[in-house]
Amino acid sequence: MRMAFLEITDLRKTARQGQSLVDILKGINLTVQRGEVLALIGPTGSGKTTLLRQIGLLDGPTGGRIIFDGVSMAGAGERALLQARRRMAMVFQKPVMFRGSVQGNVSFGLKVRGRNDGERVRSALHAVGLSGYEERDAATLSGGEMQRIALARALVLQPELLLLDEPTANLDPKSAKSIDGIIQSLASENITVIMATHNMQQCRKLADRVAVLLGGRLVKLGRPDEVFGDREVCDQMLCSSDGI
Amino acid sequence: MQEIWGGFVRAIDLIITLNAQVVEITTRSLYISLSSAFLAAVICVPLGGLIEFHSFRGKKILVNLIQTLYSLPTVTVGLIVFLLISRSGPLGSLGLLFSPWGMVFGQAILVSPIMIGLTVTALAAVSPQIKDTARSLGATEIQIIVTVINEARQAVMAAVLLGFGRALSEVGVAMMIGGNIRGYTRVLTTSIALETSMGNLELSMALGMILISISLVINLLLNRVQGR
Amino acid sequence: MARKILLTALSVLALAVLCCSAVAADGARLKLATTTSLQDTGLLDLVKEKFDEKYNVSLDVVSGGTGIAIQYGERGDVDALLVHDKERELKFIKDGHGLERRCIAYNYFYIIGPKDDPAGIKDMNASQAFAVIMEKGKANANKVKFVSRGDNSGTHSREKQLWKKAGLNYSQVNSSGPWYIDAGQGMGATLNLANEKQGYTLTDMSTFMAYQGNLTLVPLIEGGSDLLNVYVAIAVNPAKHPGVNCTLANQFIDFLVSNEGQDLIAGYGKEKFGRALFSPARGNCTLIGCSDGECAAPTAASCAAA
Ligand SMILES: Nc1ncnc2c1ncn2[C@@H]1O[C@H](COP(=O)(O)OP(=O)(O)OP(=O)(O)O)[C@@H](O)[C@H]1O
Ligand SMILES: [Mg+2]
């Protein structure tokens, strides 16, 4: 069998909350293949963002390990981490903008790699539906615009692994739909996407597989129809009226 | 009162007629203090970045210590730097004592705590999300520091300006390290001290007024930079 | 907007560094530590002008009391000294820090005080006068006060010698009551303080002349060998302090003892104060207690470092 693109073994994360230590991730095991679209769902506070940050190599785990494309990230040096990070990109749940223009923001990742390509910036902005925004001051963007610029900032890097934390949470239905289109087209380019979401329809439409997190544990993993057909999951997730 | 008014009038006269001595001393003061602020900034801003971005044991104590040194007496710094760069001191072979370079070195040390401390404060005010975003987009650790400094550039600039103001208005280091040599290391503050002791109060007042005006300009710039 | 400010600030800073590097690339400099009296009277400004022009160098004058000047010499921070305290000069040379003494100029110390002379010291000799001032001062510190430099300068050193000569122990004198005021400042500031307090003080004649306009105090005792004030130049020994510029220092001392230098000294102050502030050493060697070798003769010691 071909080696998995991403292999997560017994991943644990403990964090300090005031005086006490709290287990946020309690031993996650997960394997993702190249080109797969994986949705992370689970009630708020279940650990989706924490898991994405672990995969994005932004925080070190308390225990367990992540193997990215055959290389273990446990105990990897700063260089190896940087190399791995440069093959990924992440869009945060509440994106922040760097000071300056939209152009400066979208080209950030290119510049730190010693490249700057106006054409790529333009096409990334076009992809998120914000053509002509180059010279806008990033501080003046609306929440939804910021979220889409943050996506363009990641797309422009043509990452092999894209991590999205609720990418359409702030968007109107039309914009959300166009973002969904982008994600679909990424899948056809063999780009791996892991996204946290609360939107079950998006989940059904886009995901190859769905992982359900609950209290820091992975309680269910499977194709969308399998997962949403599971009565127990549905109960725990307090399934809403939108058909799941 | 008569004396103050007379001095004031004469001072204005010295300034508007661009008295050669006054212009020369003012220029020297400016470039020495600007150089020391520049030298200190080049070292202290990155150093502030390193302190802010690394967690290590005793970090809080270190930052507290640096803040205590904000009001380091200038004569103490003067004395320490004197002992360092005197020919009999460890850096004696550089021949820095009684030269403008020595003053730049001494003043840079004097303003370092302010610049480092205020840089740390400025950087701490930047949202930690900026760091995460830069890192997730593939920035190296150094690029991350540069990014965060750039986000806080107004506050960092203010730190540098404050350092410049302190360098310009201090007298201890300038006197002890420069030696107040006419035409070489004599600056506004040391001139004021000397001219006052020699009873040339009008010249002292003129120089004092220039010093105050420059401080005023720095202050205006500061407010501007901080967007007030 | 912020970017513009940043850019301007940066370019100003870059400019400053350029200016400073221009200063660094300067020619030969002679560092001279001197007692305040020679600097404050303006004599050295004149000497500098002539010397700089003649040798195309820059004479950098750092002024302080004799005590600090000798310390700069002992640390090798200056190339030459101009001081006035024979005992310490001899020790400086004996310890190997300096090459040779050259007597340059002289004048006298004054004991000055309020015009009505509350202690009644007029026409006494100096040490007698000191004893009387102390006695009257202890009896009534409101009427009789003495202000001391208290800064280890040559003048302060002379004051201590005079107390000793009067048969008194200096450490007892300076703690014997409020009549004795320790200024801890240069001559000018001490004169101003003595004037405010209407006290007696010991001053070199030249600084007194230069400040006379602002003072109501008058000279009460002048002249006499006790109050002789001899200014001496010494080059710092390159064998002990390899960093110093001994050749230039010797050139400077030779300039001072030359006829040109001695004429400068003899003429200084006539225009501004109506009389010369210093007398040249030339022709007065015996009077001022300098040997022929020490007096107004070109330097003889070699500059070869050990
Ligand atoms: N740095 C931290 N220190 C302490 N506790 C943390 C930290 N980060 C997250 N947590 C806690 O861990 C739990 C999981 O947080 P996480 O942000 O991963 O949830 P989530 O599944 O993304 O939730 P949401 O759907 O609301 O975004 C929460 O209870 C949160 O308060
Ligand atoms: Mg979250």
CSV table of C-alpha atoms in Angstrom, one decimal, chain B:
chain,number,residue,atom,x,y,z
B,1,MET,CA,13.9,89.1,35.9
B,2,GLN,CA,15.8,91.8,33.9
B,3,GLU,CA,18.5,89.2,33.4
B,4,ILE,CA,16.2,86.6,32.1
B,5,TRP,CA,14.5,89.0,29.7
B,6,GLY,CA,17.8,90.3,28.4
B,7,GLY,CA,19.1,86.8,27.9
B,8,PHE,CA,15.9,85.9,26.1
B,9,VAL,CA,16.2,88.8,23.7
B,10,ARG,CA,19.8,88.1,23.0
B,11,ALA,CA,19.1,84.4,22.6
B,12,ILE,CA,16.5,85.1,19.9
B,13,ASP,CA,19.0,87.4,18.2
B,14,LEU,CA,21.7,84.7,18.2
B,15,ILE,CA,19.3,82.2,16.7
B,16,ILE,CA,17.7,84.3,14.0
B,17,THR,CA,21.1,85.7,12.8
B,18,LEU,CA,22.3,82.1,12.6
B,19,ASN,CA,25.3,82.7,14.8
B,20,ALA,CA,28.1,80.5,13.6
B,21,GLN,CA,28.9,79.1,17.0
B,22,VAL,CA,25.3,78.3,17.7
B,23,VAL,CA,24.7,76.6,14.4
B,24,GLU,CA,27.9,74.6,14.7
B,25,ILE,CA,27.1,73.3,18.1
B,26,THR,CA,23.5,72.5,17.2
B,27,THR,CA,24.5,70.6,14.1
B,28,ARG,CA,27.0,68.6,16.1
B,29,SER,CA,24.5,67.8,18.8
B,30,LEU,CA,22.0,66.6,16.2
B,31,TYR,CA,24.3,64.3,14.3
B,32,ILE,CA,25.9,62.8,17.4
B,33,SER,CA,22.5,62.1,19.0
B,34,LEU,CA,21.0,60.9,15.7
B,35,SER,CA,23.9,58.6,15.2
B,36,SER,CA,23.6,57.2,18.7
B,37,ALA,CA,19.9,56.7,18.3
B,38,PHE,CA,20.5,55.0,15.0
B,39,LEU,CA,23.2,52.7,16.4
B,40,ALA,CA,21.1,51.9,19.4
B,41,ALA,CA,18.0,51.2,17.2
B,42,VAL,CA,19.8,48.9,14.9
B,43,ILE,CA,20.8,46.8,17.9
B,44,CYS,CA,18.0,47.3,20.3
B,45,VAL,CA,14.9,46.8,18.1
B,46,PRO,CA,16.0,43.3,16.9
B,47,LEU,CA,17.1,42.5,20.5
B,48,GLY,CA,13.7,43.6,21.8
B,49,GLY,CA,12.3,41.2,19.1
B,50,LEU,CA,14.4,38.3,20.3
B,51,ILE,CA,13.3,38.9,24.0
B,52,GLU,CA,9.7,39.2,23.1
B,53,PHE,CA,9.6,36.1,20.8
B,54,HIS,CA,11.5,33.7,23.0
B,55,SER,CA,10.2,32.4,26.3
B,56,PHE,CA,13.0,31.6,28.7
B,57,ARG,CA,13.5,31.5,32.4
B,58,GLY,CA,13.9,34.9,34.0
B,59,LYS,CA,12.3,36.7,31.1
B,60,LYS,CA,9.9,38.7,33.4
B,61,ILE,CA,12.8,39.6,35.6
B,62,LEU,CA,14.9,40.7,32.6
B,63,VAL,CA,12.1,42.9,31.3
B,64,ASN,CA,11.6,44.4,34.7
B,65,LEU,CA,15.3,45.1,35.0
B,66,ILE,CA,15.4,46.8,31.6
B,67,GLN,CA,12.5,48.9,32.6
B,68,THR,CA,14.3,49.9,35.8
B,69,LEU,CA,17.2,51.0,33.7
B,70,TYR,CA,15.0,53.5,31.8
B,71,SER,CA,16.0,56.2,34.3
B,72,LEU,CA,19.7,55.1,34.6
B,73,PRO,CA,21.6,58.2,35.8
B,74,THR,CA,23.6,59.5,32.8
B,75,VAL,CA,26.7,60.1,34.9
B,76,THR,CA,26.7,56.5,36.0
B,77,VAL,CA,26.6,55.4,32.3
B,78,GLY,CA,29.3,58.1,31.6
B,79,LEU,CA,31.5,56.6,34.3
B,80,ILE,CA,31.1,53.0,33.2
B,81,VAL,CA,31.7,53.9,29.6
B,82,PHE,CA,34.7,56.0,30.6
B,83,LEU,CA,36.2,53.1,32.4
B,84,LEU,CA,35.5,50.9,29.4
B,85,ILE,CA,37.0,53.0,26.7
B,86,SER,CA,39.8,54.8,28.6
B,87,ARG,CA,43.2,53.8,27.3
B,88,SER,CA,43.7,51.7,30.5
B,89,GLY,CA,40.3,50.1,30.0
B,90,PRO,CA,39.3,46.9,28.1
B,91,LEU,CA,38.4,48.9,24.9
B,92,GLY,CA,41.2,51.4,25.3
B,93,SER,CA,43.0,50.4,22.1
B,94,LEU,CA,40.1,51.8,20.1
B,95,GLY,CA,40.9,55.3,21.2
B,96,LEU,CA,37.3,56.3,21.6
B,97,LEU,CA,37.6,58.5,24.6
B,98,PHE,CA,37.2,62.3,24.0
B,99,SER,CA,35.9,61.7,20.5
B,100,PRO,CA,32.4,61.9,18.9
B,101,TRP,CA,32.5,58.2,18.3
B,102,GLY,CA,32.9,57.6,22.0
B,103,MET,CA,29.9,59.8,22.7
B,104,VAL,CA,27.9,57.9,20.2
B,105,PHE,CA,28.8,54.7,21.8
B,106,GLY,CA,28.1,56.0,25.3
B,107,GLN,CA,24.8,57.5,24.4
B,108,ALA,CA,23.8,54.4,22.5
B,109,ILE,CA,24.3,52.4,25.7
B,110,LEU,CA,22.4,55.1,27.7
B,111,VAL,CA,19.3,54.9,25.6
B,112,SER,CA,19.4,51.1,25.0
B,113,PRO,CA,17.2,50.2,28.0
B,114,ILE,CA,14.4,52.5,26.8
B,115,MET,CA,14.6,51.3,23.2
B,116,ILE,CA,14.7,47.6,24.2
B,117,GLY,CA,12.0,47.9,26.8
B,118,LEU,CA,9.6,50.0,24.7
B,119,THR,CA,10.2,47.7,21.7
B,120,VAL,CA,9.2,44.7,23.8
B,121,THR,CA,6.1,46.5,25.0
B,122,ALA,CA,5.3,47.5,21.4
B,123,LEU,CA,5.7,44.0,20.0
B,124,ALA,CA,3.7,42.4,22.9
B,125,ALA,CA,0.8,44.6,21.8
B,126,VAL,CA,0.7,42.9,18.3
B,127,SER,CA,-1.9,40.2,18.1
B,128,PRO,CA,-0.4,36.7,18.4
B,129,GLN,CA,-2.5,35.8,15.4
B,130,ILE,CA,-0.2,37.8,13.2
B,131,LYS,CA,2.7,35.6,14.2
B,132,ASP,CA,0.6,32.4,13.5
B,133,THR,CA,-0.5,33.8,10.1
B,134,ALA,CA,3.0,34.6,9.0
B,135,ARG,CA,4.3,31.2,10.2
B,136,SER,CA,1.5,29.4,8.4
B,137,LEU,CA,2.3,31.2,5.2
B,138,GLY,CA,5.9,29.9,5.4
B,139,ALA,CA,7.8,32.7,7.0
B,140,THR,CA,11.1,31.9,8.7
B,141,GLU,CA,11.6,32.8,12.4
B,142,ILE,CA,13.4,36.0,11.4
B,143,GLN,CA,10.8,36.9,8.8
B,144,ILE,CA,8.2,36.5,11.5
B,145,ILE,CA,10.1,38.9,13.8
B,146,VAL,CA,10.4,41.4,10.9
B,147,THR,CA,6.7,41.1,10.2
B,148,VAL,CA,5.7,41.7,13.8
B,149,ILE,CA,8.0,44.6,14.1
B,150,ASN,CA,6.5,46.0,10.9
B,151,GLU,CA,3.0,45.6,12.4
B,152,ALA,CA,4.2,47.6,15.5
B,153,ARG,CA,6.3,50.0,13.6
B,154,GLN,CA,4.6,53.2,14.9
B,155,ALA,CA,5.2,52.2,18.5
B,156,VAL,CA,8.7,51.0,17.7
B,157,MET,CA,9.4,54.3,15.9
B,158,ALA,CA,8.2,56.1,19.1
B,159,ALA,CA,10.7,54.0,21.1
B,160,VAL,CA,13.5,55.1,18.8
B,161,LEU,CA,12.4,58.8,19.0
B,162,LEU,CA,12.2,58.7,22.7
B,163,GLY,CA,15.8,57.3,22.8
B,164,PHE,CA,16.9,60.1,20.5
B,165,GLY,CA,15.3,62.7,22.8
B,166,ARG,CA,17.1,61.2,25.8
B,167,ALA,CA,20.5,61.1,23.9
B,168,LEU,CA,20.0,64.7,22.8
B,169,SER,CA,19.2,66.1,26.2
B,170,GLU,CA,21.6,64.2,28.4
B,171,VAL,CA,24.8,65.8,29.7
B,172,GLY,CA,26.6,63.2,31.8
B,173,VAL,CA,27.9,61.0,29.0
B,174,ALA,CA,28.6,63.9,26.6
B,175,MET,CA,30.7,65.6,29.3
B,176,MET,CA,32.6,62.6,30.6
B,177,ILE,CA,33.2,60.8,27.4
B,178,GLY,CA,33.4,63.8,24.9
B,179,GLY,CA,35.3,66.0,27.3
B,180,ASN,CA,33.5,69.1,25.9
B,181,ILE,CA,36.3,69.8,23.4
B,182,ARG,CA,35.6,73.0,21.5
B,183,GLY,CA,34.8,72.4,17.9
B,184,TYR,CA,35.0,68.6,18.3
B,185,THR,CA,32.9,67.2,21.1
B,186,ARG,CA,31.1,70.2,22.4
B,187,VAL,CA,27.3,69.8,22.1
B,188,LEU,CA,24.3,71.8,23.2
B,189,THR,CA,24.1,70.4,26.7
B,190,THR,CA,27.8,70.6,27.6
B,191,SER,CA,28.0,74.1,26.1
B,192,ILE,CA,25.1,75.1,28.3
B,193,ALA,CA,26.9,73.7,31.4
B,194,LEU,CA,30.1,75.4,30.4
B,195,GLU,CA,28.7,78.8,29.4
B,196,THR,CA,26.6,79.0,32.5
B,197,SER,CA,29.6,78.3,34.7
B,198,MET,CA,31.5,81.0,32.9
B,199,GLY,CA,28.6,83.5,33.3
B,200,ASN,CA,27.7,83.7,29.6
B,201,LEU,CA,24.0,83.4,30.4
B,202,GLU,CA,22.8,84.7,27.1
B,203,LEU,CA,24.5,82.2,25.0
B,204,SER,CA,23.4,79.5,27.4
B,205,MET,CA,19.8,80.6,27.0
B,206,ALA,CA,20.0,80.6,23.3
B,207,LEU,CA,21.4,77.1,23.3
B,208,GLY,CA,18.8,76.1,25.9
B,209,MET,CA,16.0,77.4,23.7
B,210,ILE,CA,17.3,75.5,20.7
B,211,LEU,CA,17.4,72.4,22.8
B,212,ILE,CA,13.8,72.9,23.9
B,213,SER,CA,12.7,73.6,20.3
B,214,ILE,CA,14.3,70.4,19.1
B,215,SER,CA,12.6,68.4,21.9
B,216,LEU,CA,9.3,70.0,20.9
B,217,VAL,CA,9.8,68.9,17.3
B,218,ILE,CA,10.6,65.4,18.5
B,219,ASN,CA,7.5,65.4,20.6
B,220,LEU,CA,5.3,66.6,17.7
B,221,LEU,CA,6.8,63.8,15.6
B,222,LEU,CA,6.1,61.3,18.4
B,223,ASN,CA,2.5,62.3,18.6
B,224,ARG,CA,2.2,62.1,14.8
B,225,VAL,CA,3.8,58.7,14.7
B,226,GLN,CA,1.5,57.5,17.4
B,227,GLY,CA,-1.5,58.9,15.5
B,228,ARG,CA,-2.7,61.2,18.3
